[in-house]
Short mmCIF file of C-alpha atoms and ligand atoms in Angstrom, two decimals:
data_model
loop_
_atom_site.label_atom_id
_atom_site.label_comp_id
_atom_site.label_asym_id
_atom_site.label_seq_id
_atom_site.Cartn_x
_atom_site.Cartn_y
_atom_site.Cartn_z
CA UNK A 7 15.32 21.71 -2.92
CA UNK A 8 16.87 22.21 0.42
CA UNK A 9 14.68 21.88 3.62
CA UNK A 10 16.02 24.08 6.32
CA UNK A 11 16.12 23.58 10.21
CA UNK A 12 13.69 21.00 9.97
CA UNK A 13 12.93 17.98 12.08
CA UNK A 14 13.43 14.77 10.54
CA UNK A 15 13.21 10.89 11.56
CA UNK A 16 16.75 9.22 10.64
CA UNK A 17 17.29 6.09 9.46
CA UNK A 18 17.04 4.50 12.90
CA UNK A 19 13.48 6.09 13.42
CA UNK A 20 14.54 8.72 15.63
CA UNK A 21 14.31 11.99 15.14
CA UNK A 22 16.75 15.20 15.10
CA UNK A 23 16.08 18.81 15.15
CA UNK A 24 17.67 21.62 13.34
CA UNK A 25 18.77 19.67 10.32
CA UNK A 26 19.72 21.30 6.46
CA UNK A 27 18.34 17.86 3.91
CA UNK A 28 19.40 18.62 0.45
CA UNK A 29 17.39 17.17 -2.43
CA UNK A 30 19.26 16.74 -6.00
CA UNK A 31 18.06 14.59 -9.16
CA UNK A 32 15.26 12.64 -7.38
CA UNK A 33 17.61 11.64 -4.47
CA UNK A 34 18.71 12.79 -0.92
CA UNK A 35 22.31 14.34 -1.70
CA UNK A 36 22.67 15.90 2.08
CA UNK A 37 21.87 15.74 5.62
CA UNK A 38 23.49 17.52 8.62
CA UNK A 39 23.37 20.54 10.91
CA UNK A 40 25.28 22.79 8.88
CA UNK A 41 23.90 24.40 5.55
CA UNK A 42 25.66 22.41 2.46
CA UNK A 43 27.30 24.77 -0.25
CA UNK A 44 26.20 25.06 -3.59
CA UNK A 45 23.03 25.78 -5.63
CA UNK A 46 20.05 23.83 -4.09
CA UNK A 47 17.13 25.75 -5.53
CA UNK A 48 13.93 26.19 -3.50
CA UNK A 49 15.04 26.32 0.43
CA UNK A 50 11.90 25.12 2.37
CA UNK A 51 11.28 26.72 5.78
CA UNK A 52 11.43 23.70 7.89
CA UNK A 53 10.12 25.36 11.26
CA UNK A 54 7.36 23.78 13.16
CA UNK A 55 7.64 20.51 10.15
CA UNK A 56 8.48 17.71 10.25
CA UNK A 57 10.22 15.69 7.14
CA UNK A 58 9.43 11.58 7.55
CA UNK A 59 10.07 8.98 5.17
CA UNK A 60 6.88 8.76 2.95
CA UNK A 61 4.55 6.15 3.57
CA UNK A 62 3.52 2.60 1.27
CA UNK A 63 0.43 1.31 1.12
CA UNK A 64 1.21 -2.10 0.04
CA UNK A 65 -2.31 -3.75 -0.06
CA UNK A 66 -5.12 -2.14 -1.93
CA UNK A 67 -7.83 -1.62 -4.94
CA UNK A 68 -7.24 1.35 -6.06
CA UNK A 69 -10.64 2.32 -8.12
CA UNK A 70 -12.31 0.69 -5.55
CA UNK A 71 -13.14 4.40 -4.34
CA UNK A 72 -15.68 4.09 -7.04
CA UNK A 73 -17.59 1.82 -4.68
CA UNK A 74 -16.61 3.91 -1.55
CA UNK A 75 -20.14 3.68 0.78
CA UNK A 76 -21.40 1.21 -1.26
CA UNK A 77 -22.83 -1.81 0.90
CA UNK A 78 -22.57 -1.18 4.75
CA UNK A 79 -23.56 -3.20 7.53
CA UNK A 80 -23.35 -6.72 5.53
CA UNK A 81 -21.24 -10.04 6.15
CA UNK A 82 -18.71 -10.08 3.99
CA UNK A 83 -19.97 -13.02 1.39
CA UNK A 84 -23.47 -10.75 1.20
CA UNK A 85 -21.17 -7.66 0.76
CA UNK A 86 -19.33 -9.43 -1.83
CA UNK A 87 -22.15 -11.08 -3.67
CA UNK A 88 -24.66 -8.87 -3.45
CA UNK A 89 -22.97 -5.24 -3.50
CA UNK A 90 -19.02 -5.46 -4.47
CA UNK A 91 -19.75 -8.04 -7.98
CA UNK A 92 -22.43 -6.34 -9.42
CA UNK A 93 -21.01 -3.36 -9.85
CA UNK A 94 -17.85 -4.23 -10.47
CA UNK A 95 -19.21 -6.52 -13.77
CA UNK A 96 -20.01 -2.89 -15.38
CA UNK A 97 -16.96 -1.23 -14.69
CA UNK A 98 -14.67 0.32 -17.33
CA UNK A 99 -11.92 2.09 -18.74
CA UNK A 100 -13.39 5.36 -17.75
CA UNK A 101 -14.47 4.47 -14.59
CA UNK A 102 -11.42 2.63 -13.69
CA UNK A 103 -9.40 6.03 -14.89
CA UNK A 104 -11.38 8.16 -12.85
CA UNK A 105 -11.22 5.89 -9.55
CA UNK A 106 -7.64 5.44 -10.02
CA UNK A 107 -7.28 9.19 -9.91
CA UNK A 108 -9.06 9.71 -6.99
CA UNK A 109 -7.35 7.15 -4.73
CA UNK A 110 -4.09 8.63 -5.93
CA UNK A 111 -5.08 11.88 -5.37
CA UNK A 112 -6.66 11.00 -1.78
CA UNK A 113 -3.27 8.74 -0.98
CA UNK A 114 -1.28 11.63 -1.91
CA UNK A 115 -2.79 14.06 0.32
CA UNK A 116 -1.83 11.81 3.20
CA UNK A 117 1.42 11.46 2.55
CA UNK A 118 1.63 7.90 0.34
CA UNK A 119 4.36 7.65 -1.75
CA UNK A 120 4.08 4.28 -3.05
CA UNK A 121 0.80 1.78 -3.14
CA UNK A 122 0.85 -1.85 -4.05
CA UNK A 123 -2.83 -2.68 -6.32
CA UNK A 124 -4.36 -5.37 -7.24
CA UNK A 125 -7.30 -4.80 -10.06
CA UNK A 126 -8.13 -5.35 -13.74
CA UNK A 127 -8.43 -2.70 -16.14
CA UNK A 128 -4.60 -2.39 -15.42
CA UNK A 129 -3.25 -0.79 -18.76
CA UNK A 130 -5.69 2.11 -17.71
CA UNK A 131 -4.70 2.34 -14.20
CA UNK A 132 -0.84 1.96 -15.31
CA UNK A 133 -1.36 5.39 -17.68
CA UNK A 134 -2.97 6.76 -15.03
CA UNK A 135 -0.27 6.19 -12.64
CA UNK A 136 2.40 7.26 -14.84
CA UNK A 137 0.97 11.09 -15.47
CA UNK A 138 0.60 11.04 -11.31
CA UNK A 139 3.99 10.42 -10.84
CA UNK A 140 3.52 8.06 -7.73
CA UNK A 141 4.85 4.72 -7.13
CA UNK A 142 3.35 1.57 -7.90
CA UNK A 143 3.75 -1.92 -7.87
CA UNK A 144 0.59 -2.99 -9.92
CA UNK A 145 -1.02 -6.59 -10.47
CA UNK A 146 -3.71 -7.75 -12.75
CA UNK A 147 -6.02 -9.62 -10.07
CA UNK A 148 -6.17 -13.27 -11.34
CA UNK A 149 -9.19 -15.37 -10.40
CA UNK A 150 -10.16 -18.47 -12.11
CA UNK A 151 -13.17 -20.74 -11.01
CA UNK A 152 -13.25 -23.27 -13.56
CA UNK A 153 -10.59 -25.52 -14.69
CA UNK A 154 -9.04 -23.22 -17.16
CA UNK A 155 -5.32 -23.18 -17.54
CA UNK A 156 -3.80 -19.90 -16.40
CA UNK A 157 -2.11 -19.19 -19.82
CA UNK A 158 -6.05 -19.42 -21.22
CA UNK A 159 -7.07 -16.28 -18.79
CA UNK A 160 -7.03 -12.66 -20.08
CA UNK A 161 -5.09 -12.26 -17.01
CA UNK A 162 -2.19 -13.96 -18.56
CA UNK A 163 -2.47 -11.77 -21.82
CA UNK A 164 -2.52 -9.06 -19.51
CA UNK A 165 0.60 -9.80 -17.83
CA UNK A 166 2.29 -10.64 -20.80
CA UNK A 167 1.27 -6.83 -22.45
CA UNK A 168 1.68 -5.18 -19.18
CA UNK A 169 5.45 -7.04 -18.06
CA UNK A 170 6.23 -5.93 -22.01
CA UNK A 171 4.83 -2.25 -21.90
CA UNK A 172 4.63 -1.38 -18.61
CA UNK A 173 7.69 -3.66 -15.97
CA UNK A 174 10.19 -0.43 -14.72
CA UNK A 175 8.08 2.56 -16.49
CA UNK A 176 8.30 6.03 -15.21
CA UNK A 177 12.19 5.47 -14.07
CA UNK A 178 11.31 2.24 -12.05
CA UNK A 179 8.07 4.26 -10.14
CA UNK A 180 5.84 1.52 -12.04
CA UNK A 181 6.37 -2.47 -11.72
CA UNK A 182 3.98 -5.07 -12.27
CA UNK A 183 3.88 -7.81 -10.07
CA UNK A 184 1.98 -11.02 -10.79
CA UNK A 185 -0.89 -12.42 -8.59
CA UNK A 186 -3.40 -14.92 -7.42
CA UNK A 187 -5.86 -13.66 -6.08
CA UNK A 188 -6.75 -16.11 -3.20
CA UNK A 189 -6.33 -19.78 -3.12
CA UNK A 190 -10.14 -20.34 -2.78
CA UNK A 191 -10.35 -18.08 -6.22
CA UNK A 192 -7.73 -20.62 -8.03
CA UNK A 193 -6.78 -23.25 -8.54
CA UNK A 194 -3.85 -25.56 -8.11
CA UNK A 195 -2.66 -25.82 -11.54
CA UNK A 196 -3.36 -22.14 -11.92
CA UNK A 197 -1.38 -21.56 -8.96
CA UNK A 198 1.67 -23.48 -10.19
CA UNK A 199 1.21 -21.27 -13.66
CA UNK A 200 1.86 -18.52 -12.20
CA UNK A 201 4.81 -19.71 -9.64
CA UNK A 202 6.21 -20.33 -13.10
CA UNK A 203 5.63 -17.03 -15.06
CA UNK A 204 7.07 -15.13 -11.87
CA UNK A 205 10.06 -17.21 -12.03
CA UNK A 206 10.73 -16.83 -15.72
CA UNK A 207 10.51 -13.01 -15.44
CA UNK A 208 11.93 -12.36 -11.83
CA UNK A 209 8.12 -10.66 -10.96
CA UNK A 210 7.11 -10.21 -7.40
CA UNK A 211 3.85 -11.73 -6.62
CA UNK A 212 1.10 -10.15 -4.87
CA UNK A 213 -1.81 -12.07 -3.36
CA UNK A 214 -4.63 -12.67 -0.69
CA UNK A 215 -3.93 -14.95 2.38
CA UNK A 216 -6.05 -16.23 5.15
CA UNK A 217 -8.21 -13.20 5.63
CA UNK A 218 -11.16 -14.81 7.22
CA UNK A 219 -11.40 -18.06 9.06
CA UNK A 220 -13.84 -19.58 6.92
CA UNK A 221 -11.46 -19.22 3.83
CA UNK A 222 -8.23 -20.11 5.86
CA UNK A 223 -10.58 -23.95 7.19
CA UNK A 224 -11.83 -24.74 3.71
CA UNK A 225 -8.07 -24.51 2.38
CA UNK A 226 -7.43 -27.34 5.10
CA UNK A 227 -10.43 -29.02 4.13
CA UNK A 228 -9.84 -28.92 0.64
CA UNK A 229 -5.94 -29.35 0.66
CA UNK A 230 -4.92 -30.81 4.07
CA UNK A 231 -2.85 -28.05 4.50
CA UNK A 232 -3.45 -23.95 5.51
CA UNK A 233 -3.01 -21.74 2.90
CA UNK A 234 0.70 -20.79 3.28
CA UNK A 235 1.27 -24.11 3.08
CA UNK A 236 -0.29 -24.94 -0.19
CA UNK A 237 1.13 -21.94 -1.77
CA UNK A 238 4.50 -22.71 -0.49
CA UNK A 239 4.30 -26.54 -1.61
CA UNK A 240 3.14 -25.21 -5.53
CA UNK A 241 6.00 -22.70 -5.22
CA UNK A 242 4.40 -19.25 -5.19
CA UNK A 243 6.72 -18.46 -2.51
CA UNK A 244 9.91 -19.05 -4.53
CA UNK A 245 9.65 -15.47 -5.89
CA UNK A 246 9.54 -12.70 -3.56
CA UNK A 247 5.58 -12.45 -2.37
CA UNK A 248 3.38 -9.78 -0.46
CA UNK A 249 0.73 -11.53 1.23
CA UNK A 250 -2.27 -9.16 1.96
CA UNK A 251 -4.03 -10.29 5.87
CA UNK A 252 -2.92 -13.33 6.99
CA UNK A 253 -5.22 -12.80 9.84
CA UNK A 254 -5.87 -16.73 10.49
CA UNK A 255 -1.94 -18.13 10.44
CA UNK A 256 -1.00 -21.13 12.30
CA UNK A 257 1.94 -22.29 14.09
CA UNK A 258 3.59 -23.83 11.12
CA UNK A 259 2.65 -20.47 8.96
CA UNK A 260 5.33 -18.16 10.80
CA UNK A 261 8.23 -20.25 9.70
CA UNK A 262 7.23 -20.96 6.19
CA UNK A 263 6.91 -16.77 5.97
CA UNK A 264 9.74 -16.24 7.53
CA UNK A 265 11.76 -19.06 5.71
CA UNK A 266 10.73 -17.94 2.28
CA UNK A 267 10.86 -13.97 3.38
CA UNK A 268 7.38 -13.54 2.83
CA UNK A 269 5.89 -9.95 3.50
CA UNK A 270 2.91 -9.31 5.39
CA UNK A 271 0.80 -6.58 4.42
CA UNK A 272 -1.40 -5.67 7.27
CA UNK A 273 -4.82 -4.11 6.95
CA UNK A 274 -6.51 -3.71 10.62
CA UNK A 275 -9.04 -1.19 9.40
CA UNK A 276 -10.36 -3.49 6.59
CA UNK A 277 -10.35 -6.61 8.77
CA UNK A 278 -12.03 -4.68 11.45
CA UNK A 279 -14.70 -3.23 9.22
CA UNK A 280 -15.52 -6.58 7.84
CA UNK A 281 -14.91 -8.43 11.26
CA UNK A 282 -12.42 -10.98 9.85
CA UNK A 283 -10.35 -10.74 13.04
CA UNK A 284 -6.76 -9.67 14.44
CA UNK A 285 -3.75 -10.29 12.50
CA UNK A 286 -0.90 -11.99 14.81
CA UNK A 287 1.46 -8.96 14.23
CA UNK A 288 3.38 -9.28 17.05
CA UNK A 289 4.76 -12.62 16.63
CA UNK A 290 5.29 -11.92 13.00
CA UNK A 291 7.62 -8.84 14.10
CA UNK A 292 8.84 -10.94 16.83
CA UNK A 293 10.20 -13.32 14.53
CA UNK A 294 11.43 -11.04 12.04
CA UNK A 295 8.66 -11.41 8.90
CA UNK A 296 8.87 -7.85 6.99
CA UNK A 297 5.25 -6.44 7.62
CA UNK A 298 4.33 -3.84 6.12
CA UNK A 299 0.52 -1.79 6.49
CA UNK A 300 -2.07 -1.92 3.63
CA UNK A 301 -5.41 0.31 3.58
CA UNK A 302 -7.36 -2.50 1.46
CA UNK A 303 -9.91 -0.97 -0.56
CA UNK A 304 -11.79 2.07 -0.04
CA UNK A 305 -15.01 -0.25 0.16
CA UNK A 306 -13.87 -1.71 3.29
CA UNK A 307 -11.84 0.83 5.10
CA UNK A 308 -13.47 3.47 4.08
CA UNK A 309 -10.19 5.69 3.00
CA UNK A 310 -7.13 6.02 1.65
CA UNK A 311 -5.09 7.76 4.85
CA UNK A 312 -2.67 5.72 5.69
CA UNK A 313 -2.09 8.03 8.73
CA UNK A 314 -5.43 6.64 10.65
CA UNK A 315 -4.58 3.33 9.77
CA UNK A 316 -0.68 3.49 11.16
CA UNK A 317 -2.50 5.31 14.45
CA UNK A 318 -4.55 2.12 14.86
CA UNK A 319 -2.04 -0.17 14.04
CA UNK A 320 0.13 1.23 16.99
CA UNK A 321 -2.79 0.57 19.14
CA UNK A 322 -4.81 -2.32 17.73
CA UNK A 323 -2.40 -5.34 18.88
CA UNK A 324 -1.74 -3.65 22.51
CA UNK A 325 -5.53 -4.17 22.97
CA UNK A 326 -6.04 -7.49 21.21
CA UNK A 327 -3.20 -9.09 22.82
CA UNK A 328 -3.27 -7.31 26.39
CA UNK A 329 0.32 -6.38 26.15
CA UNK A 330 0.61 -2.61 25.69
CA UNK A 331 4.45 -3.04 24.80
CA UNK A 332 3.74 -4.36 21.63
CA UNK A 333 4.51 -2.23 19.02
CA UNK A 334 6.68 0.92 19.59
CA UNK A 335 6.02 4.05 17.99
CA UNK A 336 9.40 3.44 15.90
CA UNK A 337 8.76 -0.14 14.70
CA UNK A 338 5.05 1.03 13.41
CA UNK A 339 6.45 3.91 11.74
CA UNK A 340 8.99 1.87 9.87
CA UNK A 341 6.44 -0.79 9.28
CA UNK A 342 4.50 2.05 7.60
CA UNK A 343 7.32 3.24 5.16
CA UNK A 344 10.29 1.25 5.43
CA UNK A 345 8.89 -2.03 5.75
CA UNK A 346 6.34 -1.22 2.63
CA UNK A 347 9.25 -0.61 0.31
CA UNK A 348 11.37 -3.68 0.91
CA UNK A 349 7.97 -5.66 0.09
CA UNK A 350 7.78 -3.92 -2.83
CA UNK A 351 11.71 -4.44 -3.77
CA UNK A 352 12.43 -1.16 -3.17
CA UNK A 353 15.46 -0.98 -1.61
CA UNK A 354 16.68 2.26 -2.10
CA UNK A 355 13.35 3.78 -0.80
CA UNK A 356 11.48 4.24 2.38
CA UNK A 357 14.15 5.53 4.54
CA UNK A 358 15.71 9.21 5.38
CA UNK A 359 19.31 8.34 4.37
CA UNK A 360 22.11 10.04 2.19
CA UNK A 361 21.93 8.12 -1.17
CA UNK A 362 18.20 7.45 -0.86
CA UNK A 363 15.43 8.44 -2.78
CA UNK A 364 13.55 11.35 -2.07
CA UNK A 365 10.49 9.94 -1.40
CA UNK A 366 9.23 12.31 1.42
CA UNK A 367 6.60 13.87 3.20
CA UNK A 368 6.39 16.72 5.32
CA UNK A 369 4.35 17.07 8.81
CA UNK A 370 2.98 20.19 10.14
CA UNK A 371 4.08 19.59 13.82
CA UNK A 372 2.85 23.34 14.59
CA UNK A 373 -0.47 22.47 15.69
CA UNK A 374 -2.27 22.09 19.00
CA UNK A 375 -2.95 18.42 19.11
CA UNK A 376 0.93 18.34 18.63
CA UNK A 377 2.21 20.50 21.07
CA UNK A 378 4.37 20.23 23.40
CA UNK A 379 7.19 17.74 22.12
CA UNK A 380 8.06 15.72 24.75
CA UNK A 381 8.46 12.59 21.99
CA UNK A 382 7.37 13.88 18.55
CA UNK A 383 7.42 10.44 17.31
CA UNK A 384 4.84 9.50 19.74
CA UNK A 385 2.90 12.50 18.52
CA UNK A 386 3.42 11.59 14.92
CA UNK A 387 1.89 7.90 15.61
CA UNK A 388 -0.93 8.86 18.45
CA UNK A 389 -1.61 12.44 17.76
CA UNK A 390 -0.98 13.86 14.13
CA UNK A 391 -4.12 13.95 11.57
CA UNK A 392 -3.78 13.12 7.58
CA UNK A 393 -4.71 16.36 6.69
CA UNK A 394 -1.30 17.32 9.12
CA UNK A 395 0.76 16.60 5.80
CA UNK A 396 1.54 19.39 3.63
CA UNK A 397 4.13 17.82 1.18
CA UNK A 398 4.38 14.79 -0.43
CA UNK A 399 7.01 14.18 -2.52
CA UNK A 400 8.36 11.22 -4.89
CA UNK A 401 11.98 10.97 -6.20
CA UNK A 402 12.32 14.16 -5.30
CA UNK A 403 9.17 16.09 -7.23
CA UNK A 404 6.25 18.02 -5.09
CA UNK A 405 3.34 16.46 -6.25
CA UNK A 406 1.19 17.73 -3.67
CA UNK A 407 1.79 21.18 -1.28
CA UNK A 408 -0.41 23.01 1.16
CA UNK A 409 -3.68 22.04 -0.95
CA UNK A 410 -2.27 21.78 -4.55
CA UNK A 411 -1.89 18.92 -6.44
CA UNK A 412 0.99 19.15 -9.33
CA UNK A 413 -0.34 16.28 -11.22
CA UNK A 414 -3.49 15.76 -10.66
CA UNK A 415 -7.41 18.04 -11.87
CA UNK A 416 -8.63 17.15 -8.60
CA UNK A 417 -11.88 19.24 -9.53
CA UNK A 418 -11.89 17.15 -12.60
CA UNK A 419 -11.23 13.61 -10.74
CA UNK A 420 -14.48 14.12 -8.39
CA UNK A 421 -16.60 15.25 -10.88
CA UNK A 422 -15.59 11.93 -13.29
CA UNK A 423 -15.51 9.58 -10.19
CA UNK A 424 -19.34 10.80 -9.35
CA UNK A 425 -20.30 10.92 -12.56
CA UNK A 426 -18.74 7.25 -13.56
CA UNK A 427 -20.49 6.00 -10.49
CA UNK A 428 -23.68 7.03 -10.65
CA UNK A 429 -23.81 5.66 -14.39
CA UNK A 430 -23.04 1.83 -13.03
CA UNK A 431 -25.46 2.28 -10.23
CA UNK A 432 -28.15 3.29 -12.92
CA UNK A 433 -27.54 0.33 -14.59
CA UNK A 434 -27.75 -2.49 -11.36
NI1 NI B 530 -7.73 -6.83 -0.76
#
């Protein structure tokens, strides 16, 4: 495909007008102000769009959207205990399938290329993935409150199957990461399991980290230490590690993530929504820890648009730390595509480069709320809408244009994802 005159935001996060991108097996071959020679199939109008890196979602729960509504209004242990573990103790393989769908299908439409998950029912979700032909770095969530050892959980069978069946599937779009999901789920043994299985098989790790201050002062009551330091001193952090909030870090905290290049996946919807507080994201970008932005689960956010949740990451740390320099449209931007794919190992992703790959989406910039461009970039973080993509594409195949979906029965998803949920709720 060759995108014509179009706007695009370089490498640097700026953008340039006018430019002929070229698109050949999966990767961007060309980009420049003169029309490249050769066959490039399909040439896409690129008048009033915009062509931006695509975005990563690296913290969520996918089929989560199966619980999407479900338990408003509550604290978060009540929400947990009373609404979120009930239903998820009936869930299966068909409602997992169907939910997985559906959040693909919704991240798609808003321009996600790649999402980091963290679930069970993974061998479902991984097939699932595969036919969409988006990006994942998938983990079996690992919790463990008794004293078992970690290579006694169906977690570790799970990894084991899913590192053997499943690690670099779909030309690399798939990896499976290993996890833990919180230190107040674990244990320290179980911990120290897992350290060890990531190093043995070079896995990323993928986990939960001082979301709410409750959790982040019974780690120091319980361990003398906050959570990034207990998972640094068991050795978690010796493999490279996305840790979802970190809403509640300490002084001592910054260094360890920056020392061990720990990545920060940021979710200010979800932590507003379930008032756990304001993640310290300037000082973390200050001091040079990769963050990257995570939706969390469609039970606490409550979508999968990754463009609302970039538009209130640009603003949410200019209000909560009364600095409204904090942030540039640029660095939240990169945070939101970049940022995501270096957390997820991704090197050769994220960015609008010759050589990378064609993970892209396309903006309609033609619209009033985006008019007149005095800084489209500004416009892109403060003014565009989700529904202002019209192409997302991953290593360089349309899987969703002006409505369509390529991959996906989205007729079919809704009807099984309503139809899957109402049978649990019958049942609780
Ligand atoms: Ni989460």
């Amino acid at each position: 495909m060759l995108f014509e005159k179009i706007s695009v935001v370089n490498e640097r996060f700026e953008i340039e007008h006018d430019r002929y991108v070229g698109i050949r097996d999966g990767r961007i071959i060309y980009i420049g102000a003169w029309r490249p020679s050769g066959d490039w199939g399909e040439t896409y109008n690129g008048h009033g769009r915009l062509l931006m890196p695509g975005l990563y979602n690296i913290h969520g729960h996918a089929a989560m959207t199966l619980l999407r509504g479900r338990g408003e209004n509550l604290s978060l242990q009540r929400w947990l205990n009373e609404k979120i573990f009930p239903f998820e103790d009936k869930l299966n393989d068909r409602a997992v399938d169907a939910g997985t769908r559906l959040a693909i299908a919704e991240m798609l439409r808003f321009g996600t290329v790649s999402f980091s998950d963290m679930y069970f029912f993974c061998q479902t979700s991984a097939k699932a993935i595969l036919e969409s032909g988006i990006k994942c770095s998938l983990s079996r969530g690992l919790t463990v409150f008794d004293g078992s050892d970690y290579e006694d959980t169906l977690a570790y069978r799970d990894n084991l199957d899913l590192l053997k069946n499943y690690n670099g599937a779909g030309d690399g779009r798939l990896k499976i990461d290993l996890c833990i999901h919180g230190e107040y789920t674990s244990s320290p043994k179980v911990v120290e399991a897992v350290a060890r299985h990531a190093k043995e098989t070079g896995s990323r790790v993928h986990i939960h980290m001082s979301e709410t201050k409750t959790e982040h002062e019974a780690c120091k009551a319980r361990h003398g230490m906050t959570p990034a330091a207990y998972f640094e001193a068991r050795g978690l952090f010796d493999q490279p590690t996305t840790a979802a909030h970190c809403v509640w870090l300490e002084d001592g905290d910054f260094e360890i993530l920056k020392r061990k290049g720990v990545s920060v996946a940021a979710c200010p919807v979800s932590n507003m929504k379930l008032a756990s507080g304001f993640a310290p994201v300037p000082r973390m970008m200050e001091m040079g820890i990769n963050v990257g932005l995570g939706t969390d689960s469609a039970a606490s956010n409550n979508n999968l648009n990754m463009m609302q949740d970039l538009a209130l990451f640009a603003l949410l740390y200019k209000g909560s730390t009364g600095d409204p320099t904090v942030i540039t449209p640029a660095q939240a931007l990169r945070a939101a595509t970049q940022n995501g794919a270096i957390a997820q190992g991704r090197t050769d992703s994220g960015v609008i480069r010759e050589g990378a790959r064609a993970d892209l989406v396309v903006l309609n910039i033609d619209q009033p709320w985006m008019t007149p461009t005095i800084d489209l970039l500004t416009n892109v973080i403060y003014s565009a809408q989700g529904s202002d993509v019209c192409l997302t594409m991953v290593d360089g195949k349309v899987l969703y244009r002006d409505g369509e979906y390529t991959t996906i029965d989205i007729e079919k998803v809704k009807y099984e994802t309503q139809k899957e949920t109402d049978a649990i709720l019958a049942q609780l």
